[in-house]
């Protein structure tokens, strides 16, 4: 179904309803061979990425086709009100849905040659799971050098047959949501957090267990711990490694979400957060000092760094003594730090109106309310490998 042709900054683009409730956007002139999959966060919808999708197509015409994903698989007719609840089914279930949706998109558009991901909030974890399912290793790599951790492009695998280019997460809780000062309505009090970890599944169901690292399906380690390695037939880290670049955008503060849960009216308003540490894949001692941006083009980007991958990036005993490292969280940091990451830190501290909505502003979830984050989207576009 054709969604019509609009005009974004002078460029024509076409939007079409894609598979399973997702939407595809591309330049009207000719189809591109680079698929960009945008994944929304918890209690979100496909339209959360609509602004960014249109900007990408407008500024990278003929280079990208954007599919902004919705967790609508298995949604029965007439049950549209349940679409938000599907983000509570767990990272693995959502990851399987996303993988199946990408397979359908790729099979429909046989001219695709490349793939990138841009994922917000828990969508980043879902995307990491999905690529583990979609990863296709090269026989050359497994036969010639099965232990290679830094193979060149000729030895890289693919994501369902496509060249993997950009893997970008935006305010994603890579280390989960437990830990001091990660969830402000728990006040950073360990005792309260322990209680919360026992009841979080009442609110966020399996997704909550995954975020608080309390899941133990069939006696297995927490899912996020499994996802920092290759696990059975799910090649999580091999898949992540195959991308030419990995980028983590993070809010340095005020990353709070006010969730009006229509499905849990008794809860009224719940304040949640994706902390700076967990979204930037750092230990507390690694969080940089930052200053207000002097850039007119990117006024909210306050710090950028490139972290080279290292298997020796481990928490020191001294850090453990002073409480910088939770042992399980340390396993996640160490695992992800084996790969290189570009880290982009963002601040809306100087905005009295938008800083408390930073979690939504960073992706311009609503162009009317969150347009202040447009420079962050612009930063993504300007540094995007096509």
Short mmCIF file of C-alpha atoms in Angstrom, two decimals:
data_model
loop_
_atom_site.label_atom_id
_atom_site.label_comp_id
_atom_site.label_asym_id
_atom_site.label_seq_id
_atom_site.Cartn_x
_atom_site.Cartn_y
_atom_site.Cartn_z
CA UNK A 1 0.00 0.00 0.00
CA UNK A 2 1.56 3.26 -1.07
CA UNK A 3 1.77 5.77 1.73
CA UNK A 4 2.25 8.65 -0.66
CA UNK A 5 5.07 10.88 -1.76
CA UNK A 6 6.05 13.80 0.43
CA UNK A 7 8.65 16.54 0.42
CA UNK A 8 11.39 16.62 3.05
CA UNK A 9 13.96 19.43 2.69
CA UNK A 10 13.27 19.55 -1.04
CA UNK A 11 13.74 15.80 -1.71
CA UNK A 12 10.96 13.51 -2.91
CA UNK A 13 10.53 10.29 -1.03
CA UNK A 14 8.11 7.39 -1.10
CA UNK A 15 6.72 5.68 1.95
CA UNK A 16 5.14 2.26 1.69
CA UNK A 17 3.58 0.01 4.27
CA UNK A 18 5.98 -2.88 4.56
CA UNK A 19 5.73 -6.34 6.06
CA UNK A 20 4.12 -7.00 9.43
CA UNK A 21 3.24 -3.39 10.19
CA UNK A 22 6.65 -1.91 9.39
CA UNK A 23 7.18 0.96 6.95
CA UNK A 24 9.67 1.38 4.11
CA UNK A 25 10.91 4.81 3.01
CA UNK A 26 13.14 5.51 0.00
CA UNK A 27 14.03 8.16 -2.53
CA UNK A 28 11.53 8.37 -5.36
CA UNK A 29 14.16 8.47 -8.08
CA UNK A 30 15.48 4.91 -7.91
CA UNK A 31 15.74 2.10 -5.33
CA UNK A 32 18.83 1.91 -3.14
CA UNK A 33 20.70 -1.27 -2.23
CA UNK A 34 21.45 -0.32 1.41
CA UNK A 35 18.75 -1.35 3.90
CA UNK A 36 18.64 0.68 7.13
CA UNK A 37 16.55 -0.99 9.83
CA UNK A 38 15.30 1.35 12.56
CA UNK A 39 14.05 -0.34 15.73
CA UNK A 40 11.95 1.38 18.40
CA UNK A 41 12.10 0.95 22.16
CA UNK A 42 9.88 -0.32 24.93
CA UNK A 43 6.21 0.62 24.67
CA UNK A 44 7.06 2.35 21.40
CA UNK A 45 5.81 2.06 17.83
CA UNK A 46 7.21 2.20 14.32
CA UNK A 47 6.35 5.89 14.00
CA UNK A 48 8.92 6.74 16.69
CA UNK A 49 11.57 6.72 13.95
CA UNK A 50 9.50 8.37 11.22
CA UNK A 51 11.26 11.75 11.45
CA UNK A 52 14.74 10.20 11.33
CA UNK A 53 13.74 7.86 8.50
CA UNK A 54 12.62 10.77 6.34
CA UNK A 55 15.79 12.74 7.12
CA UNK A 56 18.02 9.81 6.18
CA UNK A 57 16.28 9.33 2.84
CA UNK A 58 16.26 13.06 2.11
CA UNK A 59 19.97 13.50 2.82
CA UNK A 60 21.18 10.19 1.43
CA UNK A 61 19.01 9.94 -1.69
CA UNK A 62 19.50 6.86 -3.84
CA UNK A 63 21.79 5.42 -1.15
CA UNK A 64 19.47 4.01 1.53
CA UNK A 65 16.06 2.48 1.92
CA UNK A 66 14.82 2.73 5.50
CA UNK A 67 12.62 0.14 7.15
CA UNK A 68 11.35 1.34 10.50
CA UNK A 69 10.28 -1.70 12.41
CA UNK A 70 7.23 -2.38 14.56
CA UNK A 71 6.80 -5.30 16.94
CA UNK A 72 3.44 -6.17 15.38
CA UNK A 73 4.06 -9.76 14.41
CA UNK A 74 1.42 -12.14 15.75
CA UNK A 75 -0.93 -9.21 16.35
CA UNK A 76 -4.46 -10.41 15.69
CA UNK A 77 -7.06 -8.36 13.86
CA UNK A 78 -8.80 -5.89 16.13
CA UNK A 79 -6.14 -6.06 18.84
CA UNK A 80 -4.23 -2.91 17.92
CA UNK A 81 -4.31 -1.76 21.53
CA UNK A 82 -1.89 -4.58 22.36
CA UNK A 83 0.90 -3.37 20.10
CA UNK A 84 2.76 -1.64 22.93
CA UNK A 85 2.51 -4.68 25.21
CA UNK A 86 4.40 -6.78 22.67
CA UNK A 87 7.58 -4.98 23.74
CA UNK A 88 7.17 -6.68 27.13
CA UNK A 89 7.48 -10.21 25.72
CA UNK A 90 11.24 -10.33 26.18
CA UNK A 91 14.34 -9.41 24.22
CA UNK A 92 14.58 -12.87 22.68
CA UNK A 93 10.97 -13.05 21.47
CA UNK A 94 11.19 -9.54 20.00
CA UNK A 95 14.55 -10.41 18.45
CA UNK A 96 13.06 -13.44 16.73
CA UNK A 97 10.22 -11.28 15.39
CA UNK A 98 12.66 -8.68 14.09
CA UNK A 99 14.79 -11.35 12.41
CA UNK A 100 11.76 -12.81 10.65
CA UNK A 101 10.66 -9.37 9.53
CA UNK A 102 14.09 -8.59 8.07
CA UNK A 103 14.09 -11.90 6.21
CA UNK A 104 10.77 -10.98 4.62
CA UNK A 105 12.00 -7.51 3.66
CA UNK A 106 15.21 -8.87 2.11
CA UNK A 107 13.37 -11.62 0.24
CA UNK A 108 10.96 -9.02 -1.11
CA UNK A 109 13.72 -6.64 -2.27
CA UNK A 110 16.30 -8.88 -3.93
CA UNK A 111 18.41 -5.91 -5.04
CA UNK A 112 19.58 -5.20 -1.48
CA UNK A 113 23.32 -5.62 -0.88
CA UNK A 114 24.03 -3.87 2.45
CA UNK A 115 22.36 -3.58 5.85
CA UNK A 116 22.64 -1.21 8.82
CA UNK A 117 20.74 -0.90 12.10
CA UNK A 118 19.74 2.15 14.14
CA UNK A 119 17.98 1.14 17.34
CA UNK A 120 16.56 3.10 20.26
CA UNK A 121 16.46 2.02 23.89
CA UNK A 122 15.73 -1.67 24.36
CA UNK A 123 15.46 -1.88 20.58
CA UNK A 124 19.27 -1.97 20.59
CA UNK A 125 19.22 -5.21 22.59
CA UNK A 126 16.54 -6.60 20.29
CA UNK A 127 18.66 -5.73 17.25
CA UNK A 128 21.71 -7.40 18.81
CA UNK A 129 19.67 -10.56 19.33
CA UNK A 130 18.25 -10.44 15.80
CA UNK A 131 21.64 -10.16 14.11
CA UNK A 132 22.80 -13.18 16.11
CA UNK A 133 20.00 -15.12 14.44
CA UNK A 134 20.66 -13.64 10.98
CA UNK A 135 24.47 -14.00 10.97
CA UNK A 136 25.92 -16.09 8.17
CA UNK A 137 29.63 -16.98 8.68
CA UNK A 138 32.03 -17.30 5.78
CA UNK A 139 33.42 -20.81 5.36
CA UNK A 140 36.83 -19.26 4.64
CA UNK A 141 37.01 -17.80 8.12
CA UNK A 142 36.05 -20.95 10.01
CA UNK A 143 38.49 -23.13 8.08
CA UNK A 144 41.52 -20.87 7.80
CA UNK A 145 41.50 -19.02 11.11
CA UNK A 146 38.67 -20.03 13.46
CA UNK A 147 40.07 -17.94 16.34
CA UNK A 148 40.41 -14.71 14.36
CA UNK A 149 39.06 -11.78 16.38
CA UNK A 150 40.08 -8.97 14.02
CA UNK A 151 39.66 -10.33 10.51
CA UNK A 152 39.61 -7.91 7.59
CA UNK A 153 36.60 -7.33 5.36
CA UNK A 154 37.39 -10.33 3.17
CA UNK A 155 36.89 -12.59 6.18
CA UNK A 156 33.70 -11.02 7.51
CA UNK A 157 30.46 -12.91 7.61
CA UNK A 158 27.14 -11.40 6.51
CA UNK A 159 23.77 -10.56 7.97
CA UNK A 160 21.41 -12.80 6.00
CA UNK A 161 23.64 -12.46 2.95
CA UNK A 162 24.01 -8.67 3.20
CA UNK A 163 27.17 -6.71 3.91
CA UNK A 164 26.99 -5.37 7.47
CA UNK A 165 27.89 -1.67 7.66
CA UNK A 166 26.61 0.45 10.60
CA UNK A 167 25.28 -0.82 13.93
CA UNK A 168 24.05 2.21 15.89
CA UNK A 169 22.33 2.17 19.27
CA UNK A 170 20.66 5.18 20.87
CA UNK A 171 20.15 5.21 24.65
CA UNK A 172 20.31 1.41 24.81
CA UNK A 173 20.80 -0.33 28.19
CA UNK A 174 23.60 -2.65 27.04
CA UNK A 175 24.52 -3.48 30.65
CA UNK A 176 20.95 -3.86 31.81
CA UNK A 177 19.10 -1.52 34.15
CA UNK A 178 20.24 -2.62 37.56
CA UNK A 179 23.03 -0.94 39.49
CA UNK A 180 23.30 2.24 41.56
CA UNK A 181 21.87 5.37 39.98
CA UNK A 182 20.68 3.48 36.92
CA UNK A 183 17.01 3.77 37.86
CA UNK A 184 16.28 7.05 39.66
CA UNK A 185 12.91 6.17 41.13
CA UNK A 186 14.80 3.50 43.14
CA UNK A 187 17.07 6.28 44.50
CA UNK A 188 20.25 4.23 43.93
CA UNK A 189 19.55 2.24 47.10
CA UNK A 190 20.81 -1.33 46.77
CA UNK A 191 18.14 -2.81 49.06
CA UNK A 192 15.35 -1.19 47.07
CA UNK A 193 16.90 -2.33 43.79
CA UNK A 194 17.03 -5.90 45.05
CA UNK A 195 13.34 -5.78 45.84
CA UNK A 196 12.62 -4.18 42.46
CA UNK A 197 14.48 -6.96 40.66
CA UNK A 198 12.07 -9.44 42.25
CA UNK A 199 8.91 -7.63 41.18
CA UNK A 200 9.93 -5.91 37.94
CA UNK A 201 8.41 -8.75 35.91
CA UNK A 202 4.99 -7.74 37.24
CA UNK A 203 5.37 -4.47 35.36
CA UNK A 204 7.61 -5.23 32.37
CA UNK A 205 7.14 -9.01 32.26
CA UNK A 206 9.96 -11.00 30.58
CA UNK A 207 11.52 -7.81 29.25
CA UNK A 208 11.91 -6.58 32.83
CA UNK A 209 13.66 -9.79 33.83
CA UNK A 210 16.09 -9.39 30.96
CA UNK A 211 16.82 -5.77 31.87
CA UNK A 212 17.39 -6.59 35.56
CA UNK A 213 19.41 -9.71 34.69
CA UNK A 214 17.15 -11.96 36.77
CA UNK A 215 16.10 -14.38 34.03
CA UNK A 216 17.31 -17.98 34.27
CA UNK A 217 15.40 -19.82 31.58
CA UNK A 218 16.20 -23.53 31.75
CA UNK A 219 19.02 -22.79 34.16
CA UNK A 220 20.91 -20.72 31.59
CA UNK A 221 22.80 -17.49 32.44
CA UNK A 222 20.89 -14.19 31.98
CA UNK A 223 20.20 -13.48 28.32
CA UNK A 224 22.32 -10.31 28.24
CA UNK A 225 25.26 -12.36 29.54
CA UNK A 226 24.73 -14.93 26.78
CA UNK A 227 24.68 -12.11 24.23
CA UNK A 228 28.32 -11.10 24.87
CA UNK A 229 29.43 -14.37 23.32
CA UNK A 230 28.41 -16.77 20.59
CA UNK A 231 25.82 -19.06 22.12
CA UNK A 232 24.70 -22.31 20.48
CA UNK A 233 23.25 -21.39 17.07
CA UNK A 234 23.06 -17.69 17.94
CA UNK A 235 26.27 -15.95 16.88
CA UNK A 236 25.81 -12.74 18.85
CA UNK A 237 29.37 -11.43 18.97
CA UNK A 238 30.43 -12.72 15.57
CA UNK A 239 27.44 -10.90 14.12
CA UNK A 240 28.26 -7.66 15.95
CA UNK A 241 31.90 -7.91 14.89
CA UNK A 242 30.96 -8.21 11.22
CA UNK A 243 29.74 -4.58 11.09
CA UNK A 244 32.25 -2.04 9.84
CA UNK A 245 31.36 0.33 12.68
CA UNK A 246 29.51 0.12 15.98
CA UNK A 247 28.25 3.33 17.58
CA UNK A 248 26.65 4.03 20.97
CA UNK A 249 24.80 7.34 21.41
CA UNK A 250 24.10 8.12 25.07
CA UNK A 251 22.45 10.79 27.17
CA UNK A 252 24.83 11.97 29.89
CA UNK A 253 21.85 12.62 32.15
CA UNK A 254 18.09 13.07 32.46
CA UNK A 255 17.43 9.92 30.42
CA UNK A 256 14.05 9.43 32.01
CA UNK A 257 10.87 8.04 30.53
CA UNK A 258 7.44 8.90 31.88
CA UNK A 259 5.39 5.87 30.96
CA UNK A 260 1.62 6.26 31.01
CA UNK A 261 0.78 2.59 31.04
CA UNK A 262 -2.79 2.14 29.83
CA UNK A 263 -2.31 -1.59 30.34
CA UNK A 264 -1.35 -0.99 34.02
CA UNK A 265 -3.60 1.91 35.13
CA UNK A 266 -3.00 1.14 38.80
CA UNK A 267 0.65 2.18 38.36
CA UNK A 268 -0.19 5.69 37.16
CA UNK A 269 3.19 7.19 36.16
CA UNK A 270 6.44 5.28 36.37
CA UNK A 271 9.80 6.89 35.94
CA UNK A 272 12.45 4.76 34.26
CA UNK A 273 15.91 5.51 32.97
CA UNK A 274 18.69 4.34 30.71
CA UNK A 275 21.81 5.41 32.59
CA UNK A 276 24.87 6.94 30.95
CA UNK A 277 27.07 4.04 32.04
CA UNK A 278 24.93 1.28 30.58
CA UNK A 279 24.14 3.07 27.30
CA UNK A 280 27.78 4.04 26.64
CA UNK A 281 29.20 0.65 27.70
CA UNK A 282 31.52 2.11 30.33
CA UNK A 283 32.38 1.56 33.95
CA UNK A 284 31.73 4.46 36.31
CA UNK A 285 35.45 5.24 36.41
CA UNK A 286 35.49 5.49 32.60
CA UNK A 287 32.78 8.13 32.30
CA UNK A 288 34.49 11.20 30.80
CA UNK A 289 34.32 14.78 31.95
CA UNK A 290 32.37 16.79 29.43
CA UNK A 291 31.66 20.43 28.70
CA UNK A 292 28.91 22.20 26.82
CA UNK A 293 29.25 21.80 23.08
CA UNK A 294 30.77 24.65 21.08
CA UNK A 295 29.54 23.21 17.80
CA UNK A 296 26.82 25.17 16.02
CA UNK A 297 25.95 22.12 13.93
CA UNK A 298 25.76 19.63 16.81
CA UNK A 299 24.97 21.74 19.90
CA UNK A 300 23.96 18.72 21.99
CA UNK A 301 26.91 16.45 21.22
CA UNK A 302 29.24 17.08 24.14
CA UNK A 303 31.81 14.28 23.90
CA UNK A 304 33.05 11.79 21.30
CA UNK A 305 35.60 9.02 21.56
CA UNK A 306 36.74 5.92 19.75
CA UNK A 307 37.32 2.85 21.88
CA UNK A 308 39.47 0.23 20.19
CA UNK A 309 38.51 -3.35 20.92
CA UNK A 310 40.63 -5.14 23.49
CA UNK A 311 40.35 -8.55 25.13
CA UNK A 312 42.37 -7.11 28.05
CA UNK A 313 39.84 -4.44 29.03
CA UNK A 314 38.97 -5.71 32.48
CA UNK A 315 37.91 -4.26 35.79
CA UNK A 316 40.78 -3.94 38.26
CA UNK A 317 40.66 -5.40 41.74
CA UNK A 318 40.77 -1.86 43.13
CA UNK A 319 37.64 -0.99 41.16
CA UNK A 320 35.89 -4.02 42.60
CA UNK A 321 36.83 -3.00 46.13
CA UNK A 322 35.43 0.49 45.64
CA UNK A 323 32.21 -0.77 44.13
CA UNK A 324 32.81 0.39 40.57
CA UNK A 325 32.06 -3.07 39.18
CA UNK A 326 29.12 -5.36 39.63
CA UNK A 327 30.52 -8.77 38.68
CA UNK A 328 27.76 -9.62 36.21
CA UNK A 329 27.80 -6.12 34.74
CA UNK A 330 31.58 -6.41 34.46
CA UNK A 331 31.16 -9.52 32.32
CA UNK A 332 28.95 -7.50 29.98
CA UNK A 333 31.38 -4.57 29.77
CA UNK A 334 34.36 -6.83 29.20
CA UNK A 335 32.54 -8.86 26.57
CA UNK A 336 31.35 -5.87 24.55
CA UNK A 337 34.70 -4.06 24.92
CA UNK A 338 36.39 -6.78 22.88
CA UNK A 339 35.04 -4.92 19.85
CA UNK A 340 35.70 -1.33 18.84
CA UNK A 341 32.99 1.27 19.51
CA UNK A 342 32.45 4.88 18.59
CA UNK A 343 30.86 6.60 21.59
CA UNK A 344 28.86 9.80 21.23
CA UNK A 345 27.66 11.51 24.41
CA UNK A 346 24.70 13.86 24.24
CA UNK A 347 23.37 16.44 26.68
CA UNK A 348 20.12 18.39 26.87
CA UNK A 349 21.01 19.86 30.27
CA UNK A 350 20.59 23.44 29.11
CA UNK A 351 17.03 22.89 27.92
CA UNK A 352 14.63 23.52 30.77
CA UNK A 353 11.79 22.17 28.64
CA UNK A 354 13.29 19.07 27.04
CA UNK A 355 15.97 17.77 29.34
CA UNK A 356 13.58 15.54 31.32
CA UNK A 357 12.43 13.99 28.05
CA UNK A 358 15.98 13.31 26.84
CA UNK A 359 15.20 9.65 26.19
CA UNK A 360 12.70 10.67 23.50
CA UNK A 361 14.40 13.87 22.35
CA UNK A 362 17.61 12.06 21.37
CA UNK A 363 15.74 10.25 18.57
CA UNK A 364 13.14 13.00 17.87
CA UNK A 365 10.34 10.63 18.72
CA UNK A 366 7.79 13.38 18.08
CA UNK A 367 8.92 16.11 15.62
CA UNK A 368 6.68 18.69 17.31
CA UNK A 369 7.74 18.02 20.91
CA UNK A 370 11.29 16.69 20.47
CA UNK A 371 12.73 18.59 17.50
CA UNK A 372 15.61 19.86 19.66
CA UNK A 373 17.27 16.48 19.11
CA UNK A 374 17.43 16.96 15.33
CA UNK A 375 21.15 17.72 15.51
CA UNK A 376 21.76 14.24 16.94
CA UNK A 377 19.94 12.68 13.98
CA UNK A 378 22.02 14.94 11.71
CA UNK A 379 25.19 13.67 13.41
CA UNK A 380 24.14 10.09 12.66
CA UNK A 381 23.55 10.94 9.00
CA UNK A 382 26.81 12.86 8.56
CA UNK A 383 28.88 9.97 9.96
CA UNK A 384 26.90 7.17 8.34
CA UNK A 385 28.81 4.79 6.05
CA UNK A 386 26.86 4.10 2.87
#
